[in-house]
Short mmCIF file of C-alpha atoms and ligand atoms in Angstrom, two decimals:
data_model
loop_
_atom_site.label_atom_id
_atom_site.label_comp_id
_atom_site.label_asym_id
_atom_site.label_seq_id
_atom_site.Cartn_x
_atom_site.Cartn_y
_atom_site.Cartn_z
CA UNK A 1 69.35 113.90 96.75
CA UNK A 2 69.69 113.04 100.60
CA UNK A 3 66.75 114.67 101.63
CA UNK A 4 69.16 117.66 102.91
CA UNK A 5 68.74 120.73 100.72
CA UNK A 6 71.24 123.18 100.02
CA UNK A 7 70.80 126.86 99.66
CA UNK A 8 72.91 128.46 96.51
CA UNK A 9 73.91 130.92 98.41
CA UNK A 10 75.71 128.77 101.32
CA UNK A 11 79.41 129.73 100.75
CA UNK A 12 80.38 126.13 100.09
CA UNK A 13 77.67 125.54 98.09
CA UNK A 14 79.84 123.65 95.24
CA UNK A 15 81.06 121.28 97.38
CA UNK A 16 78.29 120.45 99.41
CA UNK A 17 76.53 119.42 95.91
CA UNK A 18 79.59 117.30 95.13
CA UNK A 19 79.69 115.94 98.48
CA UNK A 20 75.51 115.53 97.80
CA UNK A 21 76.54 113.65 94.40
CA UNK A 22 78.50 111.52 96.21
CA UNK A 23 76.48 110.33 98.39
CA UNK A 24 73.46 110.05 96.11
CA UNK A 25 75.94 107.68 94.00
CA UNK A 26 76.26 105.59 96.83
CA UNK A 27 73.29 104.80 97.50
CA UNK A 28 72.68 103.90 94.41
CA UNK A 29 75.34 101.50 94.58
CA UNK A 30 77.71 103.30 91.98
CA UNK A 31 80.23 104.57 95.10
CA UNK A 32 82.34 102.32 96.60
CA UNK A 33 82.78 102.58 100.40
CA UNK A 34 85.76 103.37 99.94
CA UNK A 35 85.16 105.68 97.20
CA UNK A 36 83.19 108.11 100.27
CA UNK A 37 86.86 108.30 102.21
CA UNK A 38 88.32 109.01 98.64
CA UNK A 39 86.31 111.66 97.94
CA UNK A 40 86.78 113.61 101.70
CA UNK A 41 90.44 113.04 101.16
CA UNK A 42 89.88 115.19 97.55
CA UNK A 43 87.75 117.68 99.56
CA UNK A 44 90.99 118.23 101.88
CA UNK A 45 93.72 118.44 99.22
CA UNK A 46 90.99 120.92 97.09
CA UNK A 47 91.21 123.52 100.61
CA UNK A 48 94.70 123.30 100.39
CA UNK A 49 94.72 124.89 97.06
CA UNK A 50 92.07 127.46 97.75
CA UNK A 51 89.26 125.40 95.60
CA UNK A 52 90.02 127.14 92.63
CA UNK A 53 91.99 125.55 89.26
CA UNK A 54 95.36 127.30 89.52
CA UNK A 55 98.20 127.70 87.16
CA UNK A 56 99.95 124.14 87.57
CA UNK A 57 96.28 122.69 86.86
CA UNK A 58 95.35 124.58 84.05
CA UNK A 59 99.38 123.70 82.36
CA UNK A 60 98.94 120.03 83.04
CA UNK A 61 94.96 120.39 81.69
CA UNK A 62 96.88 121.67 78.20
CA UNK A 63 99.41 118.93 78.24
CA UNK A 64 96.38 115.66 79.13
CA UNK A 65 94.23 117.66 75.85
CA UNK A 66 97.28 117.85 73.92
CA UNK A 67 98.00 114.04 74.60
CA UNK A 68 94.56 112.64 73.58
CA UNK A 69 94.29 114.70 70.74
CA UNK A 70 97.08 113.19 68.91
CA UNK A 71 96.31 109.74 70.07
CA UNK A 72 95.32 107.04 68.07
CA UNK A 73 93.24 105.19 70.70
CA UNK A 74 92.19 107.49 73.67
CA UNK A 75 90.66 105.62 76.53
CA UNK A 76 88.34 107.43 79.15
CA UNK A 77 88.94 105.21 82.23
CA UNK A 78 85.71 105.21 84.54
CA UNK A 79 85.29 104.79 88.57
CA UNK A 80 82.47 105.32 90.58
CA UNK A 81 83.74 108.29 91.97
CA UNK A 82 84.38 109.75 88.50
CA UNK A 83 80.86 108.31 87.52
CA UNK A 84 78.74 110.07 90.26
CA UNK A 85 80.32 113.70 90.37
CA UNK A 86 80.87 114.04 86.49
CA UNK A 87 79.08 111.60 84.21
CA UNK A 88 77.81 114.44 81.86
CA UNK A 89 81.53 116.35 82.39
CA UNK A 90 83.13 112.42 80.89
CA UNK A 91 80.72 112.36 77.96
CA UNK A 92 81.30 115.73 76.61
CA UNK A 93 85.12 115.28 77.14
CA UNK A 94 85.00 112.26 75.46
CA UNK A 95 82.98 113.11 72.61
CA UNK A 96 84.79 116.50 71.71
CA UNK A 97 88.48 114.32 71.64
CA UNK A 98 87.10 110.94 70.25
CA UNK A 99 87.64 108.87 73.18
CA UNK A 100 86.11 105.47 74.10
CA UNK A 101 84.48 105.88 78.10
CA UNK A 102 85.37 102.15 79.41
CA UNK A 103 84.08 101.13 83.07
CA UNK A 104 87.20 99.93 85.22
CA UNK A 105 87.17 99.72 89.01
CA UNK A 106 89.33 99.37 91.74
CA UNK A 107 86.30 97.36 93.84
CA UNK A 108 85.01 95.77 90.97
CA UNK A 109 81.96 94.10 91.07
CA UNK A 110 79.80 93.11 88.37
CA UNK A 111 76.45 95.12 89.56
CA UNK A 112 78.66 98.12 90.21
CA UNK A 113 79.71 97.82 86.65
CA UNK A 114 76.20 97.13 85.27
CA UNK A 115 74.58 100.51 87.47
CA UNK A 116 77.82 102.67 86.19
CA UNK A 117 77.12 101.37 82.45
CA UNK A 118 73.17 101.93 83.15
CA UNK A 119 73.76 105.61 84.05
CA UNK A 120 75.58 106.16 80.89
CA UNK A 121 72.66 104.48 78.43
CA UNK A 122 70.24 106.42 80.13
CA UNK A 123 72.23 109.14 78.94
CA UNK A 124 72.38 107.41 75.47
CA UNK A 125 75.82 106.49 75.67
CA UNK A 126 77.44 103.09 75.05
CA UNK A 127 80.40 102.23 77.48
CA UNK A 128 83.14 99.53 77.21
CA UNK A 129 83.69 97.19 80.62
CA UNK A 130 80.85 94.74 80.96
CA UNK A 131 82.24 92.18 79.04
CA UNK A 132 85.79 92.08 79.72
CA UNK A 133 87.99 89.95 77.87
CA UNK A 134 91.64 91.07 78.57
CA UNK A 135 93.40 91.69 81.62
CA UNK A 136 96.47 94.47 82.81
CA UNK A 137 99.92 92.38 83.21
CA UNK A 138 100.81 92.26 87.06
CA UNK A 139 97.70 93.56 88.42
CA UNK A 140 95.42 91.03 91.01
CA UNK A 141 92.65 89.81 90.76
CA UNK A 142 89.39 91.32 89.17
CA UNK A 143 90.93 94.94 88.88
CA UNK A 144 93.06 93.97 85.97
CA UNK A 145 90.30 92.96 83.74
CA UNK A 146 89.88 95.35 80.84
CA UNK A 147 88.94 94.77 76.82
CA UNK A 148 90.80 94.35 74.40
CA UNK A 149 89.07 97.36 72.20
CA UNK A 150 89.57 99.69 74.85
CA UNK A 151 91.89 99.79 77.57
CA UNK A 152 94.35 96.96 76.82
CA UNK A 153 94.55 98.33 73.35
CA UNK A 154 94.45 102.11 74.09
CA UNK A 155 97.78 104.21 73.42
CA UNK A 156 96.52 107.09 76.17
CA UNK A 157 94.43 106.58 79.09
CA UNK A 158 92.82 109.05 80.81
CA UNK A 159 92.50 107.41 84.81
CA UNK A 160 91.35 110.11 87.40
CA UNK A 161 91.15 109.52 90.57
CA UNK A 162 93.17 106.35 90.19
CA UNK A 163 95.42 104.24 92.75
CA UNK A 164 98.98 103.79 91.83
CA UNK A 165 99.15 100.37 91.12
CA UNK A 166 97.31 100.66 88.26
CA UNK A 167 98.65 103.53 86.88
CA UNK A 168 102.14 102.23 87.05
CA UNK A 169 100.73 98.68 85.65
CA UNK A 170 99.67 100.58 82.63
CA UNK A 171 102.81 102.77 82.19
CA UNK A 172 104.46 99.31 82.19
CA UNK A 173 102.38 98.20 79.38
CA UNK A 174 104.09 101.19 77.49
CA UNK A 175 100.63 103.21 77.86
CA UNK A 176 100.89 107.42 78.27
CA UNK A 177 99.14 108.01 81.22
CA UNK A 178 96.64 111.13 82.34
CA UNK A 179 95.06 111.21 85.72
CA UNK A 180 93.52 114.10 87.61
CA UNK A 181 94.33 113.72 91.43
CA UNK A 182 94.21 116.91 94.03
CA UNK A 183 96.97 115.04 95.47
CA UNK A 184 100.24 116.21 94.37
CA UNK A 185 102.27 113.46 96.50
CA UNK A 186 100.20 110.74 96.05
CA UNK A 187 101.56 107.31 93.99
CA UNK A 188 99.56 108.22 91.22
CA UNK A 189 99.99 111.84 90.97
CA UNK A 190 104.17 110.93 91.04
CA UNK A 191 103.41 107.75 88.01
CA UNK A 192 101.74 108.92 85.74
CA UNK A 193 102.80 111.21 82.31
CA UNK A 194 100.39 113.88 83.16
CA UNK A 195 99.06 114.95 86.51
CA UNK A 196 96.08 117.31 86.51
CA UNK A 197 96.34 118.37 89.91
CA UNK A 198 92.35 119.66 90.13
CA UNK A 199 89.23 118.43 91.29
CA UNK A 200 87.76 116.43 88.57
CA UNK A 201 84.04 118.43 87.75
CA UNK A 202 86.96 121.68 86.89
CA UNK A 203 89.38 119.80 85.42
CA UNK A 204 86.48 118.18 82.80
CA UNK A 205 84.99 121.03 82.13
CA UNK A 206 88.63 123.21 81.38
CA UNK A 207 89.48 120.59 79.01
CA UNK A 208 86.70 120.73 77.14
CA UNK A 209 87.10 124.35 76.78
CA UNK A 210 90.54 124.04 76.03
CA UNK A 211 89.47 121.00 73.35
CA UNK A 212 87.49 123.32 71.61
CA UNK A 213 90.46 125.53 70.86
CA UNK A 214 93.33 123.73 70.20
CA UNK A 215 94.92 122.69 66.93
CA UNK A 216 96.94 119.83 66.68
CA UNK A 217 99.93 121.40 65.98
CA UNK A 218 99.44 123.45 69.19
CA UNK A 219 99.29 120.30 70.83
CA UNK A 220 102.54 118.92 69.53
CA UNK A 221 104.15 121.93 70.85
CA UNK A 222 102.37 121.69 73.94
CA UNK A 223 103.06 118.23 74.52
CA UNK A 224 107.26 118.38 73.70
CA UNK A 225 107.56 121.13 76.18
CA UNK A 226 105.78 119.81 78.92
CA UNK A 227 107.98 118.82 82.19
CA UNK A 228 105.21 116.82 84.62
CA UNK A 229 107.95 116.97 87.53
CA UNK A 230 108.36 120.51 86.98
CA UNK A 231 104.49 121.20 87.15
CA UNK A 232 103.98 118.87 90.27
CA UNK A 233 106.49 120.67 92.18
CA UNK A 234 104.82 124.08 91.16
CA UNK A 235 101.40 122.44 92.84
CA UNK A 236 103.62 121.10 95.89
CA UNK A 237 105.14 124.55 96.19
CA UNK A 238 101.87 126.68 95.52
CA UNK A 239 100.51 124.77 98.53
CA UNK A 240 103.73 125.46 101.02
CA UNK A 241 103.53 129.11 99.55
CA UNK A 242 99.86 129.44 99.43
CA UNK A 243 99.83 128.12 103.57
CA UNK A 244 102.79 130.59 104.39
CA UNK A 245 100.35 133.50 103.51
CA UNK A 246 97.48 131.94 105.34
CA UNK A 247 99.50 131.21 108.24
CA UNK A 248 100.55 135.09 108.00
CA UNK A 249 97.51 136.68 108.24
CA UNK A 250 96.16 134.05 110.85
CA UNK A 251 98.70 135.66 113.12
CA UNK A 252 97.61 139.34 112.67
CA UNK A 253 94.26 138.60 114.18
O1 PTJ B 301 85.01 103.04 92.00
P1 PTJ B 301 86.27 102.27 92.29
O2 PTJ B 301 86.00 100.89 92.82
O3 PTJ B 301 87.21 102.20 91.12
O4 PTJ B 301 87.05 103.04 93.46
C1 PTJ B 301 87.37 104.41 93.31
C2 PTJ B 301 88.26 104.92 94.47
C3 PTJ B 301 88.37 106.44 94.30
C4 PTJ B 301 87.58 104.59 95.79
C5 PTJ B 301 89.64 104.24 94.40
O5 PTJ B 301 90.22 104.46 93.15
C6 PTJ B 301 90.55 104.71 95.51
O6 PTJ B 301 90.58 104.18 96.61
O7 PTJ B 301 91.29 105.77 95.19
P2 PTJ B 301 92.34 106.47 96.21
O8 PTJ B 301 93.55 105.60 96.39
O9 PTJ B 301 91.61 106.96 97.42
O10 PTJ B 301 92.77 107.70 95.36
C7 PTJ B 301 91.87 108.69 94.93
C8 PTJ B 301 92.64 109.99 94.76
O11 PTJ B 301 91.76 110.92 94.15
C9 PTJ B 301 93.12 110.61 96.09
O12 PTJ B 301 94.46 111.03 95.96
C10 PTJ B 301 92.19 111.84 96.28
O13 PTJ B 301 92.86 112.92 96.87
C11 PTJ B 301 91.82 112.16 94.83
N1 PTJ B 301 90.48 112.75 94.71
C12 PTJ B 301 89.37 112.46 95.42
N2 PTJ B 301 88.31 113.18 95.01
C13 PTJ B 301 88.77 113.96 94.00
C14 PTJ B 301 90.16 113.68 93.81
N3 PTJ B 301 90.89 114.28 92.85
C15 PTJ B 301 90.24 115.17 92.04
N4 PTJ B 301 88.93 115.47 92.17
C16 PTJ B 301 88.17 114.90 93.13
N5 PTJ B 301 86.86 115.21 93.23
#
């Protein structure tokens, strides 16, 4: 940790330990710069929604378990972000629904990749990304490189915490798409096939509950009635709604 200890009972206790993972991830070179900015950004979006998973989360959390459960090659799409608040959240997830954990960034670099990958085998799990040796169609540079047993191959991809390029690069390849983003209006959130809009540690750990009880016949069901513009406008309008009632009792003071 920083050095800076939190007490359990501080009333933002949770995300002062995320914000405390965060950092710790940094500086051991497995956050971006960026991915610091990112992650305040989350923090803002998670207020707006009172911190808690709420209805349009938990529906779209269904739908993303529903769509890797029937798929024939789930992908688990890794940042450093993703890496530092949940790496024990990704393996579980992963595990319970078969998926391969591949290491793709947005900043690559090659001893980010390595540290991410190390933090996994210490764990005793083997990741994909190291050795890439396929790339996304109409992506730049070093952020389309992939493999060809994971990503490039994959029929569903799980990307939290994604940028939109990339999530629209893989729609193109005729992918299905899953992020988690506590940004209802950003690209991503408005690309992809599913849009967990949750903060990733709760969205991980729901799935895997809701892994554990699903059939895959549920999941068909599940899947065929699931509307991802109709749930991102119930986040977008649980947000509107959910600051109309603040705003209300702000003025009664
Ligand atoms: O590790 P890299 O190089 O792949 O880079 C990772 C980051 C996150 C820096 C990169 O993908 C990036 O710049 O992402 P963006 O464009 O900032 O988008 C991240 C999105 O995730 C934003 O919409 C945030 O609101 C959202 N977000 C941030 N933290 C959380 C979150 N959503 C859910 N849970 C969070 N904890």
């Amino acid at each position: 940790m920083s050095g800076f200890s939190i007490p359990p009972s501080h009333p933002r206790y949770q995300s002062l330990l995320k914000r405390e993972r965060i950092i710790e991830g940094f500086k051991k070179g497995i956050v971006a710069h960026a991915g610091l900015i990112a992650h305040g950004r989350g923090e803002a979006f998670d207020y707006l929604i009172g911190e808690k998973t709420r209805e349009f989360g938990l529906k779209a959390e269904k739908a993303a378990v529903a769509a890797i459960m029937l798929a024939e090659n789930p992908v688990f799409s890794v940042n450093g972000n993703v890496a530092a608040l949940a790496v024990d959240d990704v393996i579980s997830l992963a595990e319970a629904l078969g998926m391969k954990i591949e290491v793709n960034l947005f900043y690559r670099t090659e001893d980010r990749v390595r540290r991410i990958a190390d933090l996994f085998r210490s764990r005793g799990v083997e990741v994909l990304g190291e050795n890439p040796d396929a790339r996304i169609p109409g992506l730049d540079h070093a952020r389309a490189l992939c493999t060809s047993e994971g990503i490039f191959s994959a029929d569903v991809v799980l990307v939290p915490l994604e940028d939109g390029d990339r999530t629209k690069a893989l729609r193109d390849m005729g992918k299905f798409v899953v992020t988690v983003d506590l940004n209802p209006l950003s690209r991503t959130a408005r690309t992809a096939d599913v849009t967990v809009v949750d903060e990733i540690t709760r969205a991980l750990r729901n799935m895997r509950e809701i892994a554990s009880e699903m059939s895959r016949e549920e999941a068909r069901k599940i899947l065929d009635g699931y509307d991802n513009g109709a749930v991102l406008s119930e986040a977008i309008l649980f947000i509107r709604d959910y600051l109309g009632r603040i705003a209300s009792q702000t003025r009664e003071w």
